[in-house]
Amino acid sequence: MAHGAGGHMMQQLVKDYILKYLGGSGVEVPLEALDDSAVIDDIVLKSDCHTVKPLFFPGGDIGRLAIAGTVNDIAVMGAEPRALTSGFVIEEGFPLTDFEKIVRSMGDTCREAGVYVITGDTKVVEKGALDKFVVNTSGIGRRMEALERNIAEVKKHRSFDARWLLDSNLRAGDKIIVSGTMGDHGIALLSFREGYDFDSAILSDVTPLNKLIMELLYVGGVVSMKDPTRGGLANTLNEWSEKSHVGIMVEEDRIPIREGVRAACEMLGIEALEIGNEGKVVVGVVAQKALDVLAALRKTEQGRDAEIIGEVTDAFTSVVMETSVGGKRILPPPVGDPIPRIC
Ligand code: MG
């Protein structure tokens, strides 16, 4: 299960078994960049499989997750998501009423995002060959004016030669912003699945972020964006640090975490910053525009808890967290996700 959990073990699986045979395309942003999406001929392309258990959970369902997940991976490259595909694999005996609920939810989320499913495939396998239902969503996006304006704004403040918002774009002095509370999706899933009764019900944050992201690009100054899904914020920051060859310093006290999520993590011995989110974005921005981007985020429903959590440095090349008690510790990349099958 750890091989599919988004952490170090999955990275190793991808490198040793997938990139070994499927890398080497030579496209603008290739498979081996392991970024949120790939880019070929200015088309942004992404594919995601969804195996969340259970299919319906507090705050969402696999249908909403499937649309939002792919839309967000395309949007965080700085692209406009344009169209999606969906491939269903269904276990024999799966109730048609549940199937309809999932597809209806996909349609609702498509309308919310303004991005539609335009082709797909449906297969049924015999009972026991699959755990109920799996969906693959792929999508394409394209370059948009908001990205050109954003990059022009970055260039007013520092040199920048990338054409997309890649994991490798961070430089010393950039600020790191999170759009909201960390850990909601994973803890909502886990507590519902395992029947834990925490004081307050925690809802998944699963939501399409493409409209919010476009607003940030119009503010300008954004150099990198990433949705902190599997492996959570800890994984996102470590991927950035590794690919940009920089250090990242974050302040624990500034990272927004809901009280209920914090309590659940303490009780279960889980690191909240390693838990997957499905409706949040981490933003790397030039220092001069950080307050403007923060203000723009806070004006929105999805970004009202946004915070500047830290900055990029040349002083070291890892992710370091200044803790609440004033110490400093390395925030390592997660080995595996503490909560399996959340997306
Ligand atoms: Mg992503």
PDB file of N, CA and C in Angstrom, residues 249-329:
ATOM      1  N   MET A 249      12.032  27.334   4.480  1.00  0.00           N
ATOM      2  CA  MET A 249      11.834  27.490   5.927  1.00  0.00           C
ATOM      3  C   MET A 249      10.371  27.855   6.174  1.00  0.00           C
ATOM      4  N   VAL A 250       9.668  27.047   6.977  1.00  0.00           N
ATOM      5  CA  VAL A 250       8.273  27.372   7.300  1.00  0.00           C
ATOM      6  C   VAL A 250       8.106  27.493   8.808  1.00  0.00           C
ATOM      7  N   GLU A 251       7.112  28.288   9.194  1.00  0.00           N
ATOM      8  CA  GLU A 251       6.816  28.465  10.622  1.00  0.00           C
ATOM      9  C   GLU A 251       5.584  27.648  10.988  1.00  0.00           C
ATOM     10  N   GLU A 252       5.760  26.721  11.904  1.00  0.00           N
ATOM     11  CA  GLU A 252       4.669  25.826  12.313  1.00  0.00           C
ATOM     12  C   GLU A 252       3.417  26.596  12.727  1.00  0.00           C
ATOM     13  N   ASP A 253       3.603  27.665  13.503  1.00  0.00           N
ATOM     14  CA  ASP A 253       2.467  28.437  14.016  1.00  0.00           C
ATOM     15  C   ASP A 253       1.640  29.089  12.926  1.00  0.00           C
ATOM     16  N   ARG A 254       2.236  29.268  11.758  1.00  0.00           N
ATOM     17  CA  ARG A 254       1.515  29.961  10.681  1.00  0.00           C
ATOM     18  C   ARG A 254       0.745  29.008   9.782  1.00  0.00           C
ATOM     19  N   ILE A 255       0.972  27.709   9.933  1.00  0.00           N
ATOM     20  CA  ILE A 255       0.300  26.742   9.060  1.00  0.00           C
ATOM     21  C   ILE A 255      -1.099  26.479   9.609  1.00  0.00           C
ATOM     22  N   PRO A 256      -2.144  26.859   8.849  1.00  0.00           N
ATOM     23  CA  PRO A 256      -3.503  26.706   9.378  1.00  0.00           C
ATOM     24  C   PRO A 256      -3.941  25.237   9.446  1.00  0.00           C
ATOM     25  N   ILE A 257      -4.357  24.821  10.624  1.00  0.00           N
ATOM     26  CA  ILE A 257      -4.889  23.462  10.830  1.00  0.00           C
ATOM     27  C   ILE A 257      -6.114  23.591  11.736  1.00  0.00           C
ATOM     28  N   ARG A 258      -7.208  22.991  11.309  1.00  0.00           N
ATOM     29  CA  ARG A 258      -8.434  23.024  12.109  1.00  0.00           C
ATOM     30  C   ARG A 258      -8.209  22.339  13.454  1.00  0.00           C
ATOM     31  N   GLU A 259      -8.874  22.852  14.476  1.00  0.00           N
ATOM     32  CA  GLU A 259      -8.736  22.280  15.828  1.00  0.00           C
ATOM     33  C   GLU A 259      -9.075  20.788  15.826  1.00  0.00           C
ATOM     34  N   GLY A 260     -10.169  20.422  15.139  1.00  0.00           N
ATOM     35  CA  GLY A 260     -10.586  19.019  15.098  1.00  0.00           C
ATOM     36  C   GLY A 260      -9.559  18.128  14.419  1.00  0.00           C
ATOM     37  N   VAL A 261      -8.922  18.637  13.377  1.00  0.00           N
ATOM     38  CA  VAL A 261      -7.901  17.872  12.665  1.00  0.00           C
ATOM     39  C   VAL A 261      -6.673  17.715  13.552  1.00  0.00           C
ATOM     40  N   ARG A 262      -6.321  18.806  14.232  1.00  0.00           N
ATOM     41  CA  ARG A 262      -5.171  18.772  15.136  1.00  0.00           C
ATOM     42  C   ARG A 262      -5.382  17.720  16.234  1.00  0.00           C
ATOM     43  N   ALA A 263      -6.595  17.734  16.824  1.00  0.00           N
ATOM     44  CA  ALA A 263      -6.911  16.793  17.904  1.00  0.00           C
ATOM     45  C   ALA A 263      -6.873  15.354  17.389  1.00  0.00           C
ATOM     46  N   ALA A 264      -7.447  15.139  16.212  1.00  0.00           N
ATOM     47  CA  ALA A 264      -7.470  13.792  15.638  1.00  0.00           C
ATOM     48  C   ALA A 264      -6.046  13.299  15.385  1.00  0.00           C
ATOM     49  N   CYS A 265      -5.201  14.181  14.859  1.00  0.00           N
ATOM     50  CA  CYS A 265      -3.820  13.794  14.560  1.00  0.00           C
ATOM     51  C   CYS A 265      -3.058  13.445  15.834  1.00  0.00           C
ATOM     52  N   GLU A 266      -3.285  14.221  16.878  1.00  0.00           N
ATOM     53  CA  GLU A 266      -2.603  13.937  18.144  1.00  0.00           C
ATOM     54  C   GLU A 266      -3.044  12.585  18.688  1.00  0.00           C
ATOM     55  N   MET A 267      -4.356  12.348  18.616  1.00  0.00           N
ATOM     56  CA  MET A 267      -4.897  11.099  19.162  1.00  0.00           C
ATOM     57  C   MET A 267      -4.371   9.883  18.393  1.00  0.00           C
ATOM     58  N   LEU A 268      -4.243  10.032  17.073  1.00  0.00           N
ATOM     59  CA  LEU A 268      -3.864   8.893  16.233  1.00  0.00           C
ATOM     60  C   LEU A 268      -2.365   8.834  15.962  1.00  0.00           C
ATOM     61  N   GLY A 269      -1.640   9.844  16.438  1.00  0.00           N
ATOM     62  CA  GLY A 269      -0.194   9.853  16.205  1.00  0.00           C
ATOM     63  C   GLY A 269       0.172  10.053  14.740  1.00  0.00           C
ATOM     64  N   ILE A 270      -0.590  10.900  14.051  1.00  0.00           N
ATOM     65  CA  ILE A 270      -0.348  11.175  12.625  1.00  0.00           C
ATOM     66  C   ILE A 270       0.157  12.604  12.485  1.00  0.00           C
ATOM     67  N   GLU A 271       1.071  12.807  11.538  1.00  0.00           N
ATOM     68  CA  GLU A 271       1.578  14.146  11.234  1.00  0.00           C
ATOM     69  C   GLU A 271       0.594  14.854  10.286  1.00  0.00           C
ATOM     70  N   ALA A 272      -0.048  15.919  10.757  1.00  0.00           N
ATOM     71  CA  ALA A 272      -1.073  16.608   9.946  1.00  0.00           C
ATOM     72  C   ALA A 272      -0.517  17.099   8.610  1.00  0.00           C
ATOM     73  N   LEU A 273       0.765  17.434   8.594  1.00  0.00           N
ATOM     74  CA  LEU A 273       1.345  17.990   7.369  1.00  0.00           C
ATOM     75  C   LEU A 273       1.646  16.910   6.333  1.00  0.00           C
ATOM     76  N   GLU A 274       1.431  15.638   6.696  1.00  0.00           N
ATOM     77  CA  GLU A 274       1.608  14.545   5.727  1.00  0.00           C
ATOM     78  C   GLU A 274       0.274  14.062   5.164  1.00  0.00           C
ATOM     79  N   ILE A 275      -0.814  14.705   5.588  1.00  0.00           N
ATOM     80  CA  ILE A 275      -2.142  14.234   5.189  1.00  0.00           C
ATOM     81  C   ILE A 275      -2.600  14.943   3.919  1.00  0.00           C
ATOM     82  N   GLY A 276      -3.232  14.182   3.036  1.00  0.00           N
ATOM     83  CA  GLY A 276      -3.653  14.709   1.746  1.00  0.00           C
ATOM     84  C   GLY A 276      -4.821  15.676   1.837  1.00  0.00           C
ATOM     85  N   ASN A 277      -4.778  16.685   0.959  1.00  0.00           N
ATOM     86  CA  ASN A 277      -5.838  17.682   0.819  1.00  0.00           C
ATOM     87  C   ASN A 277      -6.350  17.606  -0.615  1.00  0.00           C
ATOM     88  N   GLU A 278      -7.597  17.992  -0.847  1.00  0.00           N
ATOM     89  CA  GLU A 278      -8.130  17.943  -2.213  1.00  0.00           C
ATOM     90  C   GLU A 278      -8.758  19.258  -2.645  1.00  0.00           C
ATOM     91  N   GLY A 279      -8.598  20.300  -1.810  1.00  0.00           N
ATOM     92  CA  GLY A 279      -9.170  21.596  -2.187  1.00  0.00           C
ATOM     93  C   GLY A 279      -8.275  22.740  -1.753  1.00  0.00           C
ATOM     94  N   LYS A 280      -6.975  22.465  -1.736  1.00  0.00           N
ATOM     95  CA  LYS A 280      -6.031  23.494  -1.289  1.00  0.00           C
ATOM     96  C   LYS A 280      -4.922  23.637  -2.317  1.00  0.00           C
ATOM     97  N   VAL A 281      -4.296  24.817  -2.312  1.00  0.00           N
ATOM     98  CA  VAL A 281      -3.157  25.033  -3.199  1.00  0.00           C
ATOM     99  C   VAL A 281      -2.036  25.690  -2.402  1.00  0.00           C
ATOM    100  N   VAL A 282      -0.812  25.253  -2.663  1.00  0.00           N
ATOM    101  CA  VAL A 282       0.371  25.888  -2.086  1.00  0.00           C
ATOM    102  C   VAL A 282       0.970  26.753  -3.195  1.00  0.00           C
ATOM    103  N   VAL A 283       1.276  27.984  -2.846  1.00  0.00           N
ATOM    104  CA  VAL A 283       1.690  28.968  -3.848  1.00  0.00           C
ATOM    105  C   VAL A 283       3.081  29.487  -3.502  1.00  0.00           C
ATOM    106  N   GLY A 284       3.986  29.455  -4.468  1.00  0.00           N
ATOM    107  CA  GLY A 284       5.279  30.124  -4.342  1.00  0.00           C
ATOM    108  C   GLY A 284       5.187  31.438  -5.102  1.00  0.00           C
ATOM    109  N   VAL A 285       5.535  32.531  -4.469  1.00  0.00           N
ATOM    110  CA  VAL A 285       5.311  33.849  -5.078  1.00  0.00           C
ATOM    111  C   VAL A 285       6.500  34.760  -4.776  1.00  0.00           C
ATOM    112  N   VAL A 286       6.820  35.651  -5.696  1.00  0.00           N
ATOM    113  CA  VAL A 286       7.906  36.598  -5.415  1.00  0.00           C
ATOM    114  C   VAL A 286       7.516  37.440  -4.193  1.00  0.00           C
ATOM    115  N   ALA A 287       8.495  37.768  -3.377  1.00  0.00           N
ATOM    116  CA  ALA A 287       8.214  38.425  -2.090  1.00  0.00           C
ATOM    117  C   ALA A 287       7.379  39.694  -2.258  1.00  0.00           C
ATOM    118  N   GLN A 288       7.678  40.460  -3.327  1.00  0.00           N
ATOM    119  CA  GLN A 288       7.004  41.760  -3.517  1.00  0.00           C
ATOM    120  C   GLN A 288       5.502  41.613  -3.758  1.00  0.00           C
ATOM    121  N   LYS A 289       5.049  40.422  -4.184  1.00  0.00           N
ATOM    122  CA  LYS A 289       3.624  40.234  -4.484  1.00  0.00           C
ATOM    123  C   LYS A 289       2.913  39.349  -3.456  1.00  0.00           C
ATOM    124  N   ALA A 290       3.634  38.914  -2.433  1.00  0.00           N
ATOM    125  CA  ALA A 290       3.065  37.936  -1.493  1.00  0.00           C
ATOM    126  C   ALA A 290       1.822  38.481  -0.775  1.00  0.00           C
ATOM    127  N   LEU A 291       1.867  39.724  -0.344  1.00  0.00           N
ATOM    128  CA  LEU A 291       0.716  40.279   0.383  1.00  0.00           C
ATOM    129  C   LEU A 291      -0.486  40.467  -0.542  1.00  0.00           C
ATOM    130  N   ASP A 292      -0.223  40.824  -1.805  1.00  0.00           N
ATOM    131  CA  ASP A 292      -1.319  40.981  -2.761  1.00  0.00           C
ATOM    132  C   ASP A 292      -1.989  39.633  -3.052  1.00  0.00           C
ATOM    133  N   VAL A 293      -1.163  38.600  -3.232  1.00  0.00           N
ATOM    134  CA  VAL A 293      -1.717  37.267  -3.495  1.00  0.00           C
ATOM    135  C   VAL A 293      -2.494  36.775  -2.265  1.00  0.00           C
ATOM    136  N   LEU A 294      -1.932  37.016  -1.090  1.00  0.00           N
ATOM    137  CA  LEU A 294      -2.621  36.623   0.152  1.00  0.00           C
ATOM    138  C   LEU A 294      -3.980  37.324   0.261  1.00  0.00           C
ATOM    139  N   ALA A 295      -3.998  38.614  -0.006  1.00  0.00           N
ATOM    140  CA  ALA A 295      -5.249  39.380   0.088  1.00  0.00           C
ATOM    141  C   ALA A 295      -6.275  38.855  -0.906  1.00  0.00           C
ATOM    142  N   ALA A 296      -5.824  38.540  -2.124  1.00  0.00           N
ATOM    143  CA  ALA A 296      -6.741  38.016  -3.143  1.00  0.00           C
ATOM    144  C   ALA A 296      -7.325  36.676  -2.709  1.00  0.00           C
ATOM    145  N   LEU A 297      -6.472  35.835  -2.103  1.00  0.00           N
ATOM    146  CA  LEU A 297      -6.944  34.538  -1.613  1.00  0.00           C
ATOM    147  C   LEU A 297      -7.989  34.713  -0.519  1.00  0.00           C
ATOM    148  N   ARG A 298      -7.683  35.601   0.411  1.00  0.00           N
ATOM    149  CA  ARG A 298      -8.565  35.754   1.575  1.00  0.00           C
ATOM    150  C   ARG A 298      -9.924  36.329   1.225  1.00  0.00           C
ATOM    151  N   LYS A 299     -10.013  36.968   0.073  1.00  0.00           N
ATOM    152  CA  LYS A 299     -11.308  37.508  -0.378  1.00  0.00           C
ATOM    153  C   LYS A 299     -12.234  36.406  -0.843  1.00  0.00           C
ATOM    154  N   THR A 300     -11.686  35.212  -1.116  1.00  0.00           N
ATOM    155  CA  THR A 300     -12.511  34.136  -1.657  1.00  0.00           C
ATOM    156  C   THR A 300     -12.950  33.184  -0.544  1.00  0.00           C
ATOM    157  N   GLU A 301     -14.051  32.460  -0.825  1.00  0.00           N
ATOM    158  CA  GLU A 301     -14.575  31.478   0.119  1.00  0.00           C
ATOM    159  C   GLU A 301     -13.537  30.370   0.355  1.00  0.00           C
ATOM    160  N   GLN A 302     -12.900  29.909  -0.732  1.00  0.00           N
ATOM    161  CA  GLN A 302     -11.965  28.780  -0.619  1.00  0.00           C
ATOM    162  C   GLN A 302     -10.626  29.178  -0.006  1.00  0.00           C
ATOM    163  N   GLY A 303     -10.333  30.492   0.003  1.00  0.00           N
ATOM    164  CA  GLY A 303      -9.010  30.909   0.460  1.00  0.00           C
ATOM    165  C   GLY A 303      -9.035  31.797   1.692  1.00  0.00           C
ATOM    166  N   ARG A 304     -10.155  31.793   2.409  1.00  0.00           N
ATOM    167  CA  ARG A 304     -10.274  32.770   3.501  1.00  0.00           C
ATOM    168  C   ARG A 304      -9.318  32.490   4.668  1.00  0.00           C
ATOM    169  N   ASP A 305      -8.839  31.257   4.804  1.00  0.00           N
ATOM    170  CA  ASP A 305      -7.883  30.932   5.882  1.00  0.00           C
ATOM    171  C   ASP A 305      -6.430  30.949   5.398  1.00  0.00           C
ATOM    172  N   ALA A 306      -6.197  31.540   4.240  1.00  0.00           N
ATOM    173  CA  ALA A 306      -4.845  31.520   3.653  1.00  0.00           C
ATOM    174  C   ALA A 306      -3.835  32.202   4.574  1.00  0.00           C
ATOM    175  N   GLU A 307      -2.600  31.718   4.495  1.00  0.00           N
ATOM    176  CA  GLU A 307      -1.505  32.291   5.302  1.00  0.00           C
ATOM    177  C   GLU A 307      -0.200  32.233   4.505  1.00  0.00           C
ATOM    178  N   ILE A 308       0.672  33.213   4.783  1.00  0.00           N
ATOM    179  CA  ILE A 308       2.068  33.106   4.325  1.00  0.00           C
ATOM    180  C   ILE A 308       2.769  32.259   5.379  1.00  0.00           C
ATOM    181  N   ILE A 309       3.281  31.098   4.980  1.00  0.00           N
ATOM    182  CA  ILE A 309       3.824  30.180   5.997  1.00  0.00           C
ATOM    183  C   ILE A 309       5.347  30.147   6.031  1.00  0.00           C
ATOM    184  N   GLY A 310       5.988  30.744   5.041  1.00  0.00           N
ATOM    185  CA  GLY A 310       7.446  30.679   5.082  1.00  0.00           C
ATOM    186  C   GLY A 310       8.079  31.235   3.837  1.00  0.00           C
ATOM    187  N   GLU A 311       9.382  30.940   3.673  1.00  0.00           N
ATOM    188  CA  GLU A 311      10.073  31.455   2.491  1.00  0.00           C
ATOM    189  C   GLU A 311      11.194  30.539   2.034  1.00  0.00           C
ATOM    190  N   VAL A 312      11.644  30.832   0.847  1.00  0.00           N
ATOM    191  CA  VAL A 312      12.676  30.024   0.205  1.00  0.00           C
ATOM    192  C   VAL A 312      14.038  30.632   0.534  1.00  0.00           C
ATOM    193  N   THR A 313      15.027  29.758   0.756  1.00  0.00           N
ATOM    194  CA  THR A 313      16.354  30.224   1.149  1.00  0.00           C
ATOM    195  C   THR A 313      17.451  29.440   0.437  1.00  0.00           C
ATOM    196  N   ASP A 314      18.607  30.074   0.339  1.00  0.00           N
ATOM    197  CA  ASP A 314      19.797  29.419  -0.216  1.00  0.00           C
ATOM    198  C   ASP A 314      20.692  28.872   0.889  1.00  0.00           C
ATOM    199  N   ALA A 315      20.306  29.113   2.153  1.00  0.00           N
ATOM    200  CA  ALA A 315      21.185  28.785   3.283  1.00  0.00           C
ATOM    201  C   ALA A 315      21.327  27.273   3.488  1.00  0.00           C
ATOM    202  N   PHE A 316      20.346  26.481   3.003  1.00  0.00           N
ATOM    203  CA  PHE A 316      20.390  25.016   3.112  1.00  0.00           C
ATOM    204  C   PHE A 316      19.517  24.454   1.992  1.00  0.00           C
ATOM    205  N   THR A 317      19.440  23.125   1.872  1.00  0.00           N
ATOM    206  CA  THR A 317      18.672  22.562   0.748  1.00  0.00           C
ATOM    207  C   THR A 317      17.620  21.553   1.209  1.00  0.00           C
ATOM    208  N   SER A 318      17.078  21.756   2.406  1.00  0.00           N
ATOM    209  CA  SER A 318      16.011  20.859   2.858  1.00  0.00           C
ATOM    210  C   SER A 318      14.817  21.713   3.287  1.00  0.00           C
ATOM    211  N   VAL A 319      13.805  21.043   3.835  1.00  0.00           N
ATOM    212  CA  VAL A 319      12.651  21.769   4.363  1.00  0.00           C
ATOM    213  C   VAL A 319      12.789  21.809   5.882  1.00  0.00           C
ATOM    214  N   VAL A 320      12.830  23.000   6.425  1.00  0.00           N
ATOM    215  CA  VAL A 320      13.031  23.160   7.870  1.00  0.00           C
ATOM    216  C   VAL A 320      11.830  23.889   8.448  1.00  0.00           C
ATOM    217  N   MET A 321      11.357  23.400   9.589  1.00  0.00           N
ATOM    218  CA  MET A 321      10.206  24.023  10.238  1.00  0.00           C
ATOM    219  C   MET A 321      10.619  24.603  11.578  1.00  0.00           C
ATOM    220  N   GLU A 322      10.294  25.889  11.750  1.00  0.00           N
ATOM    221  CA  GLU A 322      10.480  26.517  13.050  1.00  0.00           C
ATOM    222  C   GLU A 322       9.272  26.129  13.891  1.00  0.00           C
ATOM    223  N   THR A 323       9.488  25.401  14.974  1.00  0.00           N
ATOM    224  CA  THR A 323       8.357  24.836  15.720  1.00  0.00           C
ATOM    225  C   THR A 323       7.757  25.868  16.668  1.00  0.00           C
ATOM    226  N   SER A 324       6.567  25.520  17.180  1.00  0.00           N
ATOM    227  CA  SER A 324       5.828  26.416  18.075  1.00  0.00           C
ATOM    228  C   SER A 324       6.649  26.795  19.292  1.00  0.00           C
ATOM    229  N   VAL A 325       7.515  25.883  19.743  1.00  0.00           N
ATOM    230  CA  VAL A 325       8.292  26.164  20.956  1.00  0.00           C
ATOM    231  C   VAL A 325       9.625  26.864  20.649  1.00  0.00           C
ATOM    232  N   GLY A 326       9.831  27.211  19.377  1.00  0.00           N
ATOM    233  CA  GLY A 326      11.007  28.013  19.041  1.00  0.00           C
ATOM    234  C   GLY A 326      12.196  27.228  18.523  1.00  0.00           C
ATOM    235  N   GLY A 327      12.082  25.883  18.476  1.00  0.00           N
ATOM    236  CA  GLY A 327      13.180  25.075  17.924  1.00  0.00           C
ATOM    237  C   GLY A 327      13.062  24.992  16.416  1.00  0.00           C
ATOM    238  N   LYS A 328      14.028  24.311  15.820  1.00  0.00           N
ATOM    239  CA  LYS A 328      13.960  24.073  14.378  1.00  0.00           C
ATOM    240  C   LYS A 328      14.114  22.581  14.137  1.00  0.00           C
ATOM    241  N   ARG A 329      13.319  22.052  13.188  1.00  0.00           N
ATOM    242  CA  ARG A 329      13.502  20.649  12.834  1.00  0.00           C
ATOM    243  C   ARG A 329      13.284  20.458  11.349  1.00  0.00           C
TER     244      ARG A 329
END
